[in-house]
Amino acid sequence: MELLMQDVSIVRNRRKIEAAVGNARAFLTVCEQYGRFADYIWQFVGGRPKDTRRRRVEDVPTSTPGSGAMSRDLRRRGFRFVGKTICYAYTQAVGTINDHTLDCFRHREVAALTRAMGPAPGRRG
């Protein structure tokens, strides 16, 4: 821990370093339970990306009930510094939520990838 506290290349906040170590342990536990962390995360969107079909950037929220549920579940599993806003940003970054506006070129690309995935596991067409 002391070596990390002296490392100028990282944030040197003891609580955040301790949380990172604890989160790594919790991550491994989730992987043991679900097989992959991705399988755990996909449950929050029903197994396939959600397309929010936003028209304006101003309509993109900072959190949703789903990101709140993810945050609560992660904290229950021992994760720290995982609030609903961080969880929503994570879902956007990993592609489980397509929040690109309809006029953004990435929206079309991500939507095409979603269609190529086919139905969510356990669902028909």
Tab-separated table of C-alpha atoms in Angstrom:
chain	number	residue	atom	x	y	z
A	1	MET	CA	0.000	0.000	0.000
A	2	GLU	CA	2.792	2.416	0.870
A	3	LEU	CA	4.469	1.840	-2.504
A	4	LEU	CA	1.215	2.732	-4.236
A	5	MET	CA	0.833	5.842	-2.087
A	6	GLN	CA	4.210	7.033	-3.395
A	7	ASP	CA	3.512	6.249	-7.073
A	8	VAL	CA	3.169	9.627	-8.827
A	9	SER	CA	1.554	8.002	-11.887
A	10	ILE	CA	-1.696	7.202	-10.018
A	11	VAL	CA	-4.182	9.015	-7.809
A	12	ARG	CA	-2.670	8.818	-4.333
A	13	ASN	CA	-5.811	8.767	-2.265
A	14	ARG	CA	-5.631	5.942	0.260
A	15	ARG	CA	-9.391	5.295	0.182
A	16	LYS	CA	-9.398	5.041	-3.617
A	17	ILE	CA	-6.364	2.749	-3.677
A	18	GLU	CA	-7.950	0.512	-1.044
A	19	ALA	CA	-11.181	0.548	-3.056
A	20	ALA	CA	-9.318	-0.437	-6.240
A	21	VAL	CA	-7.800	-3.443	-4.464
A	22	GLY	CA	-11.161	-4.387	-2.948
A	23	ASN	CA	-12.934	-3.900	-6.287
A	24	ALA	CA	-10.428	-6.229	-7.959
A	25	ARG	CA	-11.260	-8.916	-5.396
A	26	ALA	CA	-14.999	-8.346	-5.846
A	27	PHE	CA	-14.541	-8.470	-9.635
A	28	LEU	CA	-12.896	-11.891	-9.374
A	29	THR	CA	-15.744	-13.121	-7.178
A	30	VAL	CA	-18.319	-11.951	-9.743
A	31	CYS	CA	-16.325	-13.729	-12.470
A	32	GLU	CA	-16.366	-16.945	-10.425
A	33	GLN	CA	-20.136	-16.662	-9.959
A	34	TYR	CA	-21.080	-15.660	-13.519
A	35	GLY	CA	-18.234	-17.076	-15.606
A	36	ARG	CA	-17.413	-13.651	-17.018
A	37	PHE	CA	-17.960	-10.117	-15.743
A	38	ALA	CA	-19.683	-9.353	-19.052
A	39	ASP	CA	-22.350	-11.969	-18.309
A	40	TYR	CA	-23.046	-10.221	-15.018
A	41	ILE	CA	-23.291	-6.783	-16.695
A	42	TRP	CA	-25.549	-7.942	-19.544
A	43	GLN	CA	-28.281	-8.888	-17.073
A	44	PHE	CA	-28.939	-5.189	-16.424
A	45	VAL	CA	-30.037	-4.642	-20.047
A	46	GLY	CA	-31.720	-7.966	-20.746
A	47	GLY	CA	-28.846	-9.519	-22.677
A	48	ARG	CA	-28.557	-7.100	-25.576
A	49	PRO	CA	-27.754	-3.408	-26.077
A	50	LYS	CA	-30.488	-0.876	-25.415
A	51	ASP	CA	-30.968	1.774	-28.084
A	52	THR	CA	-32.219	4.928	-26.387
A	53	ARG	CA	-32.841	6.728	-29.726
A	54	ARG	CA	-31.973	10.165	-28.343
A	55	ARG	CA	-32.479	13.138	-30.621
A	56	ARG	CA	-30.408	15.664	-28.655
A	57	VAL	CA	-27.324	15.390	-26.474
A	58	GLU	CA	-29.233	17.354	-23.836
A	59	ASP	CA	-31.635	14.398	-23.548
A	60	VAL	CA	-28.913	11.967	-22.454
A	61	PRO	CA	-29.262	11.404	-18.699
A	62	THR	CA	-26.409	11.069	-16.240
A	63	SER	CA	-28.027	8.011	-14.667
A	64	THR	CA	-31.059	5.758	-15.018
A	65	PRO	CA	-32.998	3.379	-12.780
A	66	GLY	CA	-30.961	0.571	-14.377
A	67	SER	CA	-27.638	2.196	-13.497
A	68	GLY	CA	-28.957	2.742	-9.978
A	69	ALA	CA	-29.800	-0.960	-9.728
A	70	MET	CA	-26.344	-1.879	-11.018
A	71	SER	CA	-24.714	0.461	-8.510
A	72	ARG	CA	-26.683	-0.995	-5.599
A	73	ASP	CA	-25.875	-4.555	-6.639
A	74	LEU	CA	-22.174	-3.832	-7.109
A	75	ARG	CA	-21.999	-2.195	-3.671
A	76	ARG	CA	-23.824	-5.184	-2.167
A	77	ARG	CA	-21.059	-7.333	-3.674
A	78	GLY	CA	-18.346	-5.220	-2.035
A	79	PHE	CA	-17.481	-2.724	-4.780
A	80	ARG	CA	-16.792	0.877	-3.780
A	81	PHE	CA	-16.883	4.180	-5.708
A	82	VAL	CA	-19.522	2.756	-8.077
A	83	GLY	CA	-22.401	5.214	-8.002
A	84	LYS	CA	-25.261	5.341	-10.487
A	85	THR	CA	-23.537	7.970	-12.665
A	86	ILE	CA	-20.326	5.939	-12.942
A	87	CYS	CA	-22.380	2.833	-13.726
A	88	TYR	CA	-24.283	4.654	-16.481
A	89	ALA	CA	-21.064	5.966	-18.013
A	90	TYR	CA	-19.697	2.409	-17.897
A	91	THR	CA	-22.733	1.010	-19.744
A	92	GLN	CA	-22.267	3.658	-22.423
A	93	ALA	CA	-18.539	2.935	-22.728
A	94	VAL	CA	-18.903	-0.843	-23.040
A	95	GLY	CA	-21.811	-0.617	-25.463
A	96	THR	CA	-24.683	-2.036	-23.463
A	97	ILE	CA	-26.455	1.315	-23.936
A	98	ASN	CA	-26.462	3.100	-27.318
A	99	ASP	CA	-26.809	6.738	-26.286
A	100	HIS	CA	-25.466	8.193	-29.527
A	101	THR	CA	-27.955	10.686	-30.920
A	102	LEU	CA	-29.883	9.600	-34.007
A	103	ASP	CA	-27.912	11.987	-36.241
A	104	CYS	CA	-24.525	10.666	-35.031
A	105	PHE	CA	-22.733	8.281	-37.412
A	106	ARG	CA	-21.879	6.010	-34.465
A	107	HIS	CA	-25.568	5.499	-33.670
A	108	ARG	CA	-26.093	3.738	-36.993
A	109	GLU	CA	-22.949	1.632	-36.581
A	110	VAL	CA	-23.841	0.515	-33.056
A	111	ALA	CA	-27.462	-0.167	-34.039
A	112	ALA	CA	-26.233	-2.368	-36.916
A	113	LEU	CA	-24.044	-4.338	-34.510
A	114	THR	CA	-27.035	-4.805	-32.219
A	115	ARG	CA	-29.170	-6.141	-35.074
A	116	ALA	CA	-26.360	-8.525	-36.042
A	117	MET	CA	-26.387	-9.962	-32.514
A	118	GLY	CA	-29.858	-11.410	-33.042
A	119	PRO	CA	-32.288	-11.936	-30.172
A	120	ALA	CA	-31.145	-11.847	-26.566
A	121	PRO	CA	-30.401	-15.237	-25.000
A	122	GLY	CA	-33.626	-16.953	-23.991
A	123	ARG	CA	-35.755	-14.756	-26.275
A	124	ARG	CA	-37.152	-15.216	-29.735
A	125	GLY	CA	-36.837	-12.694	-32.583
